[in-house]
Short mmCIF file of C-alpha atoms (C1' of nucleotides) in Angstrom, two decimals:
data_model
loop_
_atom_site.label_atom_id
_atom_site.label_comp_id
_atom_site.label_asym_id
_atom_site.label_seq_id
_atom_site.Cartn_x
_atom_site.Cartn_y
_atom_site.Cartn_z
CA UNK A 10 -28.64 27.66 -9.93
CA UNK A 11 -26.55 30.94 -9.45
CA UNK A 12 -23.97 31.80 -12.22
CA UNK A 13 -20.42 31.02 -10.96
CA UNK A 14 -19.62 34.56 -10.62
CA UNK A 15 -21.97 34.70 -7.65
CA UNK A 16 -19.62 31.87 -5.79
CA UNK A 17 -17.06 33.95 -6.70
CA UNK A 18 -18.14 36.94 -4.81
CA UNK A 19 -16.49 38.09 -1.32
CA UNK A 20 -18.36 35.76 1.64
CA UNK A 21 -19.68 39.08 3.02
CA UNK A 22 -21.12 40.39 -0.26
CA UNK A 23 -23.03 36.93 -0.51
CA UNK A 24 -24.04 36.72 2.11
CA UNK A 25 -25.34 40.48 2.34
CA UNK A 26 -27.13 39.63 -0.71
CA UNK A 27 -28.89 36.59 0.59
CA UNK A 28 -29.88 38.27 3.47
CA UNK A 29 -31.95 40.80 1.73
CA UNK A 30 -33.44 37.53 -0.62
CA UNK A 31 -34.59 36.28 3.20
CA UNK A 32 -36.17 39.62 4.25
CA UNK A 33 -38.02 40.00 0.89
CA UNK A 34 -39.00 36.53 0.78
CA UNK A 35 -40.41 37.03 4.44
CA UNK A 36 -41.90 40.17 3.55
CA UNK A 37 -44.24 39.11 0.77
CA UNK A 38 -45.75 35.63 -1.05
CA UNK A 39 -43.15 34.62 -3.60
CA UNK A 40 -45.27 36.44 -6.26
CA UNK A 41 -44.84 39.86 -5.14
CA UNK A 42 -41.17 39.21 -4.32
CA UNK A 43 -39.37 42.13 -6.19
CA UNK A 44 -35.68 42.27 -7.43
CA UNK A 45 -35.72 46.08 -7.07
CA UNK A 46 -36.38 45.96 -3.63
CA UNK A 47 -33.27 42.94 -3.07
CA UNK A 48 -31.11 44.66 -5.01
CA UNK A 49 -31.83 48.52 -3.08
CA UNK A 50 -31.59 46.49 0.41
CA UNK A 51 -28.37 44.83 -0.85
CA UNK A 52 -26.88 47.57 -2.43
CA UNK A 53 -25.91 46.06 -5.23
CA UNK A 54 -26.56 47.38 -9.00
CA UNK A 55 -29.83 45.80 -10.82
CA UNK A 56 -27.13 44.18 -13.70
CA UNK A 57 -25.04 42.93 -11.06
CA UNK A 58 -27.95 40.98 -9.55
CA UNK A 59 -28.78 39.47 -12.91
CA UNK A 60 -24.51 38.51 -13.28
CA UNK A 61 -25.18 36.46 -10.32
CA UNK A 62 -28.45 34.76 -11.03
CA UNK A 63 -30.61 33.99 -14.15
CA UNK A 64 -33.86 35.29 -13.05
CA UNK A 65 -36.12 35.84 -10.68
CA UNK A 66 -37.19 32.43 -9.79
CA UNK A 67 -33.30 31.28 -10.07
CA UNK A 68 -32.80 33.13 -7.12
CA UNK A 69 -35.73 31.98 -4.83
CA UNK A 70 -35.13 28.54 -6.40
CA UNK A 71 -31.79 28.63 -4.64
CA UNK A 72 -32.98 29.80 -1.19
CA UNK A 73 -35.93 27.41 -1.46
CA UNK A 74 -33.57 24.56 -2.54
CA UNK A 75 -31.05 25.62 0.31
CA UNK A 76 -33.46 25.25 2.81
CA UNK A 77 -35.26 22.36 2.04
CA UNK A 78 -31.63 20.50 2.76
CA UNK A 79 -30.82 22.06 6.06
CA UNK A 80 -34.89 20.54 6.79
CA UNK A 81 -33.76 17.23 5.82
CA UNK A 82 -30.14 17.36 7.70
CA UNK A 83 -32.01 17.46 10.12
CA UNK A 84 -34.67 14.87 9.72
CA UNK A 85 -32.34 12.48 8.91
CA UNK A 86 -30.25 12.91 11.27
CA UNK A 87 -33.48 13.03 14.25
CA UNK A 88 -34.47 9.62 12.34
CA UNK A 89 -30.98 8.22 12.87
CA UNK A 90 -31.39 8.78 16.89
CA UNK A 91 -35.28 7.12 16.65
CA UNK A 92 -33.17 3.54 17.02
CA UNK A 93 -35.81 2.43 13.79
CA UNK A 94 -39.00 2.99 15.23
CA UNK A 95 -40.42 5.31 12.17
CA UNK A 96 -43.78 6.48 14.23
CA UNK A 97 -41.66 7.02 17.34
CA UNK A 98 -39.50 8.88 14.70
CA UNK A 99 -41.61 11.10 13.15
CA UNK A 100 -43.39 11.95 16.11
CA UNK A 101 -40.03 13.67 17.13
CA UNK A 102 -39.87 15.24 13.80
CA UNK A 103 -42.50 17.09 14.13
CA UNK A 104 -41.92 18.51 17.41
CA UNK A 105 -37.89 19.14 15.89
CA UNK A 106 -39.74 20.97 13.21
CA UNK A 107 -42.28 22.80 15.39
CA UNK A 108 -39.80 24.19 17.02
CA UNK A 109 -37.44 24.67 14.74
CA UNK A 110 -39.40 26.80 12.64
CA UNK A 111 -40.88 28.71 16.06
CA UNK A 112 -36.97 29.28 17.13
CA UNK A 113 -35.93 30.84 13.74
CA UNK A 114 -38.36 33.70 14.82
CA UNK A 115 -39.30 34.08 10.57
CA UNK A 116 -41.99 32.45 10.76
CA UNK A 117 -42.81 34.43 7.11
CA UNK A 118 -40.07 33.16 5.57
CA UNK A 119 -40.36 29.12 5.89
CA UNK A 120 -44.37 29.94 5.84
CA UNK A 121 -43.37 31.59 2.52
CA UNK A 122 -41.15 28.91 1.31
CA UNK A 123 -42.90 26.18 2.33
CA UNK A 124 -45.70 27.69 -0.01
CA UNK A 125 -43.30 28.37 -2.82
CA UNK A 126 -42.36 24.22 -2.52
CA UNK A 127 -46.41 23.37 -3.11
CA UNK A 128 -47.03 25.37 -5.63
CA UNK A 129 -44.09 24.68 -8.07
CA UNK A 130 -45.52 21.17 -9.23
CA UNK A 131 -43.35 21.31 -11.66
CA UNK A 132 -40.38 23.11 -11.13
CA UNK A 133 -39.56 22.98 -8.16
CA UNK A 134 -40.83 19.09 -7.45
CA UNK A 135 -37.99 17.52 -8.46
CA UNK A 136 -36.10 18.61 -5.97
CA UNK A 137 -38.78 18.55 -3.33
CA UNK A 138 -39.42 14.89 -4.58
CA UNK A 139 -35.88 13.99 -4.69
CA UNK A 140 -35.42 15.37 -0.88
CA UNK A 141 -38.66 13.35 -0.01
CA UNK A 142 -36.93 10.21 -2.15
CA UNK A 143 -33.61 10.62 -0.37
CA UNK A 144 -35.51 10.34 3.68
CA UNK A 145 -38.00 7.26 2.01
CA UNK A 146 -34.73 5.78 1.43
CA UNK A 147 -33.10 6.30 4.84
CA UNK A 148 -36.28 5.29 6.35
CA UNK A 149 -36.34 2.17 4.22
CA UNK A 150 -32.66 1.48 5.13
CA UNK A 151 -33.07 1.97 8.77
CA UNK A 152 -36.07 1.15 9.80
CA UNK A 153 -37.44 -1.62 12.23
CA UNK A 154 -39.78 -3.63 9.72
CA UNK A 155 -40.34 -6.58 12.39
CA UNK A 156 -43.25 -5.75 13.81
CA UNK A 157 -45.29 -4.50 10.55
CA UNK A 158 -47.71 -6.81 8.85
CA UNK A 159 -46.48 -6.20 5.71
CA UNK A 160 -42.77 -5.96 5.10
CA UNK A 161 -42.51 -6.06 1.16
CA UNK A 162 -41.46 -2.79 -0.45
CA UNK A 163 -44.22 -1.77 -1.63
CA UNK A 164 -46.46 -1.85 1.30
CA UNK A 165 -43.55 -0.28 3.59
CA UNK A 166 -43.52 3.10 0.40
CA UNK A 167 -47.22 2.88 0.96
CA UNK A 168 -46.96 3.44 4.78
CA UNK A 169 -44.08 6.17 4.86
CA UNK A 170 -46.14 7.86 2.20
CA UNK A 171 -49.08 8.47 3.65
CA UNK A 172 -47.49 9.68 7.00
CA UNK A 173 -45.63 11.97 5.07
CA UNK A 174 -48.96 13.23 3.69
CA UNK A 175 -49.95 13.49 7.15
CA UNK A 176 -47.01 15.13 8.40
CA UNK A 177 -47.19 17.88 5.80
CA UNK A 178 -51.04 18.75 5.96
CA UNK A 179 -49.94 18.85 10.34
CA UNK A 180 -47.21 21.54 9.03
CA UNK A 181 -49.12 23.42 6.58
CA UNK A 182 -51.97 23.51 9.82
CA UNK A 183 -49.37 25.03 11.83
CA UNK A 184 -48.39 27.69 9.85
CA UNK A 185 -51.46 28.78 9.27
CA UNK A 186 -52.21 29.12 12.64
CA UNK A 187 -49.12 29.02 15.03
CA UNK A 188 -51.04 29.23 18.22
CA UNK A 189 -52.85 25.41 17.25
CA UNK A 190 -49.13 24.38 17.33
CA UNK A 191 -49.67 21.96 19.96
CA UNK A 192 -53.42 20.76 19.90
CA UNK A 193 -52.10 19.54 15.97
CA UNK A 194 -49.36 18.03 17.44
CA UNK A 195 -51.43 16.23 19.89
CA UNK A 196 -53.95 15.31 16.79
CA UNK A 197 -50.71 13.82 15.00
CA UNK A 198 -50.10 11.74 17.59
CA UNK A 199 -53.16 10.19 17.11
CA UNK A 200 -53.34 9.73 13.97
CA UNK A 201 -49.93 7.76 13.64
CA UNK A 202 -51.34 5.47 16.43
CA UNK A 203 -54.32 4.89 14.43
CA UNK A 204 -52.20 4.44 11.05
CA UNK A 205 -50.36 1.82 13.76
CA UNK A 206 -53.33 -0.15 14.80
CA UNK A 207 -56.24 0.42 12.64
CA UNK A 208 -59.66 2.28 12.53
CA UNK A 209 -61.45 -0.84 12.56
CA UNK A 210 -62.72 -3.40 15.40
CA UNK A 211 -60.96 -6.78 14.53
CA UNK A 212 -63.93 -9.03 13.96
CA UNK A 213 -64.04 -11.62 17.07
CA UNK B 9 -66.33 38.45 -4.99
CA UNK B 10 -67.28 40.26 -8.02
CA UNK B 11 -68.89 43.43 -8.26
CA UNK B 12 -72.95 43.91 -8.27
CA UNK B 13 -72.04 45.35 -12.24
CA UNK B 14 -70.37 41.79 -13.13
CA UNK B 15 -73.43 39.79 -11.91
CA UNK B 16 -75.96 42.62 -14.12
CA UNK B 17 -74.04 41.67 -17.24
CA UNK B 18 -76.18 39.95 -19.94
CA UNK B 19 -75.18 36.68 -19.46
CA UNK B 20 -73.66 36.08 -23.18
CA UNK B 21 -71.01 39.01 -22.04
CA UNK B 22 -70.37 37.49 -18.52
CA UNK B 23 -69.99 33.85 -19.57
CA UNK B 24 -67.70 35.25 -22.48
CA UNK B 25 -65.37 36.74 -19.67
CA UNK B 26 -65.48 33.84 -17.94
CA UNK B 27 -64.35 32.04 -20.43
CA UNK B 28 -61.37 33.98 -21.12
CA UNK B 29 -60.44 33.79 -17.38
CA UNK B 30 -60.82 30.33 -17.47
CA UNK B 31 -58.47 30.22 -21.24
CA UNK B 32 -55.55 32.77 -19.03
CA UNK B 33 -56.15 29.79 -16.07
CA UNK B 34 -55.27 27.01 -18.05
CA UNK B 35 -52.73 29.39 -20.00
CA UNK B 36 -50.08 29.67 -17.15
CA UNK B 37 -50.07 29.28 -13.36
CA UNK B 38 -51.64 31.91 -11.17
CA UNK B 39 -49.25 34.11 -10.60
CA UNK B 40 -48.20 34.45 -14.31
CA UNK B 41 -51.76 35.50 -15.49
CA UNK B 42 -52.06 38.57 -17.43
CA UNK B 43 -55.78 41.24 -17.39
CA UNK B 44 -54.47 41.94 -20.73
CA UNK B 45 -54.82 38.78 -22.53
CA UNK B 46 -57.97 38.28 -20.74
CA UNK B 47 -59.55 41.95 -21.34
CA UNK B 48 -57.96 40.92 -24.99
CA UNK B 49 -59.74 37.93 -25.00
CA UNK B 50 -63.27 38.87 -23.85
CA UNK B 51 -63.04 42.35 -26.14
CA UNK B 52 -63.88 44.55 -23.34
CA UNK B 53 -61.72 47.65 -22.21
CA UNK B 54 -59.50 47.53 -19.19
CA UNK B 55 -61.64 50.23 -17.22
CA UNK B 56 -64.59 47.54 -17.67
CA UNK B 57 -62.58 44.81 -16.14
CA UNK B 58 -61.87 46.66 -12.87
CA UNK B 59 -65.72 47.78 -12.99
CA UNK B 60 -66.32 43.98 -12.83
CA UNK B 61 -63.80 42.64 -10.39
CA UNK B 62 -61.88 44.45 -7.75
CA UNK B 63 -58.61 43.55 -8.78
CA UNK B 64 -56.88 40.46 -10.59
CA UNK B 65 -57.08 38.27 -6.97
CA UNK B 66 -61.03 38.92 -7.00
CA UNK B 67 -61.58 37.07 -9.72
CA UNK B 68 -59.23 34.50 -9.63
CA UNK B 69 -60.53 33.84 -6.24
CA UNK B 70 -64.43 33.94 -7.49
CA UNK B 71 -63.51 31.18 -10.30
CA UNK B 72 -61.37 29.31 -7.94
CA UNK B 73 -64.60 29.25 -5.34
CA UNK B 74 -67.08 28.06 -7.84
CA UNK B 75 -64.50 24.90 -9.23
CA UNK B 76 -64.38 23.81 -5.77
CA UNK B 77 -68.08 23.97 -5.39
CA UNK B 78 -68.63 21.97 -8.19
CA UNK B 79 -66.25 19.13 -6.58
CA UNK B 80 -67.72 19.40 -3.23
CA UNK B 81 -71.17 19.18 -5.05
CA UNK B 82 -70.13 15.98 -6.55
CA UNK B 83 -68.18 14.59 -3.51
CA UNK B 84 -71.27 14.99 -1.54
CA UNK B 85 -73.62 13.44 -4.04
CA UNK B 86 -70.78 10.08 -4.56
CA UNK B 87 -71.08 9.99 -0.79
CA UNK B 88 -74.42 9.94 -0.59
CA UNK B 89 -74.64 6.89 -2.60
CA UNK B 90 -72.81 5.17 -1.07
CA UNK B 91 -74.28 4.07 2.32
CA UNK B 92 -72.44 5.23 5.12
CA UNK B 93 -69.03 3.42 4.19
CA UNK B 94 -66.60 6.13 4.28
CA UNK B 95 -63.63 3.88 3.10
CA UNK B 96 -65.61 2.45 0.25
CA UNK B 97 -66.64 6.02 -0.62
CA UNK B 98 -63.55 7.98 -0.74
CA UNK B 99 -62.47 5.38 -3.65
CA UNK B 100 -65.70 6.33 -4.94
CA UNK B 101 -64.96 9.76 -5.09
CA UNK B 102 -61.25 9.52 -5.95
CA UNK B 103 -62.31 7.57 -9.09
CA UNK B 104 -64.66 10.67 -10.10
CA UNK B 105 -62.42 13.36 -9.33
CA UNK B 106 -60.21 11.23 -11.62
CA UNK B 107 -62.43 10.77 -14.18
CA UNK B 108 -63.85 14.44 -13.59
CA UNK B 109 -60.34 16.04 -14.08
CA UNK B 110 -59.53 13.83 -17.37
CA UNK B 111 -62.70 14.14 -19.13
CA UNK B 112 -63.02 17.99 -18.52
CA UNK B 113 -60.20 17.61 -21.23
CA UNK B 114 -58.35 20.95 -19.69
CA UNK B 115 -56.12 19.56 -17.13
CA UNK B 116 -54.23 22.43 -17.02
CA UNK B 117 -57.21 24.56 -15.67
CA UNK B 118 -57.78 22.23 -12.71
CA UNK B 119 -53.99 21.62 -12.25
CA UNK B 120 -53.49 25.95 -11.75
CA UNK B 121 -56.81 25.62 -10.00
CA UNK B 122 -55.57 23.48 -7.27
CA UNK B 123 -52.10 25.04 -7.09
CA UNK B 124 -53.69 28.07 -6.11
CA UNK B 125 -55.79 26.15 -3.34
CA UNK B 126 -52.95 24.87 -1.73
CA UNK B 127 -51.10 28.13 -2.57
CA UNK B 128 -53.19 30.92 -0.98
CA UNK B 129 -53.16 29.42 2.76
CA UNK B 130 -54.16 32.99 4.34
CA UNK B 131 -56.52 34.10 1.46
CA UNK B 132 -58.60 31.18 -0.20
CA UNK B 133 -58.04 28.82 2.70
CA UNK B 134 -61.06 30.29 4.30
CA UNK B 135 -63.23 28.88 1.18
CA UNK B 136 -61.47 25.65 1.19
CA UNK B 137 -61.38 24.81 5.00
CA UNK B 138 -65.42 25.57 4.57
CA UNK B 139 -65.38 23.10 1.93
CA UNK B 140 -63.45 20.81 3.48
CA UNK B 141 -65.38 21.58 6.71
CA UNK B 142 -69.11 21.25 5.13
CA UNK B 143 -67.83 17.76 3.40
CA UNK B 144 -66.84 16.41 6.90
CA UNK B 145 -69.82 17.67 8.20
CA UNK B 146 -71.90 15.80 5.64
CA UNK B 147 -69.56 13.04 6.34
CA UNK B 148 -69.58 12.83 10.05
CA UNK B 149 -73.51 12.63 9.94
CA UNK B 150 -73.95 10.01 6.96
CA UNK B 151 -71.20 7.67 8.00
CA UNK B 152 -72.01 4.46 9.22
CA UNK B 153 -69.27 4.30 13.08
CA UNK B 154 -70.55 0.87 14.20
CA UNK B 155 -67.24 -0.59 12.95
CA UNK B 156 -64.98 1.64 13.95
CA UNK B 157 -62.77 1.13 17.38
CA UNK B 158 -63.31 4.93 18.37
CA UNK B 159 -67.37 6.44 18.20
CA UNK B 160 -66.01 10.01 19.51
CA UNK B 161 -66.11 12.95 17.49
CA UNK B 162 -62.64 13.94 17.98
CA UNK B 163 -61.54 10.52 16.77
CA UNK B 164 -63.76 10.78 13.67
CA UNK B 165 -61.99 14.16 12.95
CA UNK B 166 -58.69 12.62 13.46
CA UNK B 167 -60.03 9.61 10.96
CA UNK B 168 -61.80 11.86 8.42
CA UNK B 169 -58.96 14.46 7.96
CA UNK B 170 -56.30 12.24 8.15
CA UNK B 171 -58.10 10.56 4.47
CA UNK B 172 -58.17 13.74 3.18
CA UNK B 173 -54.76 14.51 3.35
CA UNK B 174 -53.91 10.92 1.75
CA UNK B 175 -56.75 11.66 -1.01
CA UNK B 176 -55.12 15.75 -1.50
CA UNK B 177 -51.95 14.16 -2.07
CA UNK B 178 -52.77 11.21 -4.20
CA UNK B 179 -54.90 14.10 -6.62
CA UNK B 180 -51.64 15.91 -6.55
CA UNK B 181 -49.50 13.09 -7.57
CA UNK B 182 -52.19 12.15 -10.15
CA UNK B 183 -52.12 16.24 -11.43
CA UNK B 184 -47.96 15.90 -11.68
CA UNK B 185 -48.01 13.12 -14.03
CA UNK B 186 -51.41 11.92 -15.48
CA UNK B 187 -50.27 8.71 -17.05
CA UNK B 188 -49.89 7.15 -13.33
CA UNK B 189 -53.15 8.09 -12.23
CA UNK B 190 -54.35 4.43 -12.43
CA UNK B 191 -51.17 3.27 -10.21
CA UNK B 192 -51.67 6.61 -8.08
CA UNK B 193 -55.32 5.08 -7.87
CA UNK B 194 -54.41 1.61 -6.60
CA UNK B 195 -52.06 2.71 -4.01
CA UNK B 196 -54.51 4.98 -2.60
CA UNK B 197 -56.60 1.98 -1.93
CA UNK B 198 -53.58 -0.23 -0.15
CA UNK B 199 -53.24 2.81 2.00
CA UNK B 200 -56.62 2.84 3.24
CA UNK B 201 -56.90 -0.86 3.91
CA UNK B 202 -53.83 0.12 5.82
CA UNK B 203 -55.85 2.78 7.93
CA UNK B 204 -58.88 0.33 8.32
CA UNK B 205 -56.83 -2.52 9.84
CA UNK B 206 -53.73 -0.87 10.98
CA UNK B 207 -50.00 -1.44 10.49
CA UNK B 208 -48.80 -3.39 12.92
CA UNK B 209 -49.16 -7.05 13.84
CA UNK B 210 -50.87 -7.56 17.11
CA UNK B 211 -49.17 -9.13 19.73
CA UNK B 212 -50.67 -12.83 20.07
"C1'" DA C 13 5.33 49.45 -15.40
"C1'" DT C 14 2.55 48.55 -19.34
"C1'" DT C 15 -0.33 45.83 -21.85
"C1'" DG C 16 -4.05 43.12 -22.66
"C1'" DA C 17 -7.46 39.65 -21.39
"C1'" DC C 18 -10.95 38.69 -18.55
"C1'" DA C 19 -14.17 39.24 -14.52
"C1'" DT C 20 -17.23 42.24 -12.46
"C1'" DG C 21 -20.11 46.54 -11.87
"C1'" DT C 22 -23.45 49.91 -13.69
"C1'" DG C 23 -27.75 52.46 -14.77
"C1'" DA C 24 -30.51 53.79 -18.69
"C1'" DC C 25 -33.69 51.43 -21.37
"C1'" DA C 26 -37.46 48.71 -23.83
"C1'" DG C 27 -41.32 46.54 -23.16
"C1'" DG C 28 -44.20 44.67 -20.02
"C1'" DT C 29 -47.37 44.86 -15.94
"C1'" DT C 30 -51.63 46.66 -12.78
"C1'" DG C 31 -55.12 49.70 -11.05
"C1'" DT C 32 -57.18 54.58 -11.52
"C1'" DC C 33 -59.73 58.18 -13.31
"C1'" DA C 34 -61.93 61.75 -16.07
"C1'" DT C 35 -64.79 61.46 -19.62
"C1'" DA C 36 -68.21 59.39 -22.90
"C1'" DT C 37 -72.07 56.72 -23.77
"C1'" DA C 38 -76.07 53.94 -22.89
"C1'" DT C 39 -80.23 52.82 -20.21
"C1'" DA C 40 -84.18 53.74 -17.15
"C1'" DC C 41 -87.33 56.54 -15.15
"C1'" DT C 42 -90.08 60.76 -14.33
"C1'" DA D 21 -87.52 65.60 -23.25
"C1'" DG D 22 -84.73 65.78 -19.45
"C1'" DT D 23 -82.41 63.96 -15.69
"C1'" DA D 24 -80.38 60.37 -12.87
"C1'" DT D 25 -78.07 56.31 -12.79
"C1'" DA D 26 -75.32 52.48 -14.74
"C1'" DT D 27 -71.84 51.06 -17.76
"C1'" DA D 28 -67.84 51.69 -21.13
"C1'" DT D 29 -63.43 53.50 -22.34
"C1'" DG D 30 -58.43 54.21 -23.12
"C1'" DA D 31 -54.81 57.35 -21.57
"C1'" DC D 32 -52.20 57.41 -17.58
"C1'" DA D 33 -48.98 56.99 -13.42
"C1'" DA D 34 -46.40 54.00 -11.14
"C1'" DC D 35 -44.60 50.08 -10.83
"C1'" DC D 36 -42.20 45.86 -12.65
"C1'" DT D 37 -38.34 42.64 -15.12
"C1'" DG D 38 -34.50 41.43 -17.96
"C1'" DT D 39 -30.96 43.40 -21.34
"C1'" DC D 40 -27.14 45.69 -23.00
"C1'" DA D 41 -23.38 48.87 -24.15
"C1'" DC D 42 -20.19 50.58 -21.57
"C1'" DA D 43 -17.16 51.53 -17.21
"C1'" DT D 44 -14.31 49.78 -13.96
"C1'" DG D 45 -11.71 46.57 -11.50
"C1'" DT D 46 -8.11 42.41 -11.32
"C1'" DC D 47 -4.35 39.80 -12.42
"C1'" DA D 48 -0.75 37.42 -15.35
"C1'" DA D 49 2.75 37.97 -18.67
"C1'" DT D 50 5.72 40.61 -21.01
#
DNA sequence: ATTGACATGTGACAGGTTGTCATATATACT
DNA sequence: AGTATATATGACAACCTGTCACATGTCAAT
């Protein structure tokens, strides 16, 4: 987390300063990111930036973080117009987050983040995991469980899971090719229906 | 890939670079690694290192390539054995890998390892896509279909992929905290009898 | 208005990094 | 022996990060 004396900072001066975190984030894999070139494009001095943040990975920790909650605001709230049906839901999702991430026009910078989120197992898990926790439990809450063979907790964490699984390997195919957008999509679909009904002939 | 000089090496100097590469690995995560503990380590100069490799991503990406040969290697061989039943098999294989990873006794080599997999979407993915690509190739010939609802290869795809993301995530899960990996194990299983026989009651 | 306490801004700096290159040495071949 | 080719080397430039002593702002109380 930023020191407080970043929050304490002029709205414009933040935000001139996170703009230039975006830009270098989008310009380079978080392991090239480099302060000097945040700090030139901000036009701030190199001790201020390290007054406002601990380090370097404070910083992209922050913008990571940041973003990973405006991703599930909105997930939530697309799950809380579904009416329950979770593979009717997260069908929607996907095409929310397709273009959601083809709208912001940076494609860089959530391909870049959305990197940054797999790689830091540790560090940065717990608050991936916790925003993956807090949508299980929505789902969980909200969801119609009627018409699943299985309805004990267990089975239902099972299920949401492994379409999460799903949904992220769809993402992480998207990104790395943007123009498959829609065949993935398509191969999503089917995927959920076969989650839905099985891969295997009932036995007559 | 290496240089041709790296590959002329007497093989007591190349494995002893190798092993310090595989010591800086297990040291830190990928982008933390330092040429200078590992030139340190091996006790050659730093002009010999970049007479070797090209630069610190060459051979990261050459040990990376030949771990993930070894696993497709033995992925292809548990397969083999076991007679066309894909669901059967992948709890074959998870139950290696698992065994594979904690008998190896340096988790934190395969941990980085895999970090970087899922990391370097543009640069490794070309590697790991063929691996994945030559295992559902191997797959999609050896498998036994008679069971399954859909016969057509895109449906296969769909199936086949759709396991590996379950089995990429449960490996994760079982990297981020070891002690579940039996639990980690067992729900892997519930979520494939989920995918054989679907989720959903059928409508009598 | 002056003082002082505290918040914020600054750039030079130490100590680290990578990749290059001119030069030195070893090996192989005529 | 002499030359061509392959390998070894560490000093080096050009970057990097995080720190720190000091400069400047801000604001409340005297």
């Amino acid at each position: 987390m930023p020191k407080e004396t970043f929050f304490n900072l002029p709205e414009e001066k933040r935000e001139r300063i996170l703009m230039a975190v975006v830009k270098e984030i989008s310009r380079v894999p978080i392991d090239k990111i480099s302060i000097n070139k945040i700090i030139h494009d901000a036009e701030i001095s190199r001790g201020s930036f390290y007054q406002y943040f601990i380090d370097k990975d404070d910083v992209i920790k922050y913008v990571t973080y940041d973003y990973i909650k405006n991703i599930r605001e909105r997930v939530v709230e697309s799950f809380r117009a579904s009416e329950g049906d979770v593979f009717k839901a997260v069908e929607i999702i996907l095409r929310g987050t397709m273009e959601y991430i083809i709208k912001s026009g940076n494609i860089n910078f959530s391909k870049n983040i959305l990197i940054q989120v797999k790689t830091d197992v540790e560090k940065t898990i717990a608050l991936a995991v916790n925003s993956t926790d807090c949508i299980l439990k929505i789902f969980k809450e909200n969801m119609d469980i009627s018409k699943l063979k299985e309805k004990n907790n267990e089975a239902i964490d099972d299920l949401l899971q492994m379409i999460f699984s799903i949904f992220k390997e769809t993402v992480t195919r998207i990104f790395y090719d943007i123009n498959n957008a829609e065949l993935e999509y398509e191969r999503f679909v089917r995927q959920i229906e076969i989650i839905k009904w099985g891969a295997i002939k009932e036995i007559k």
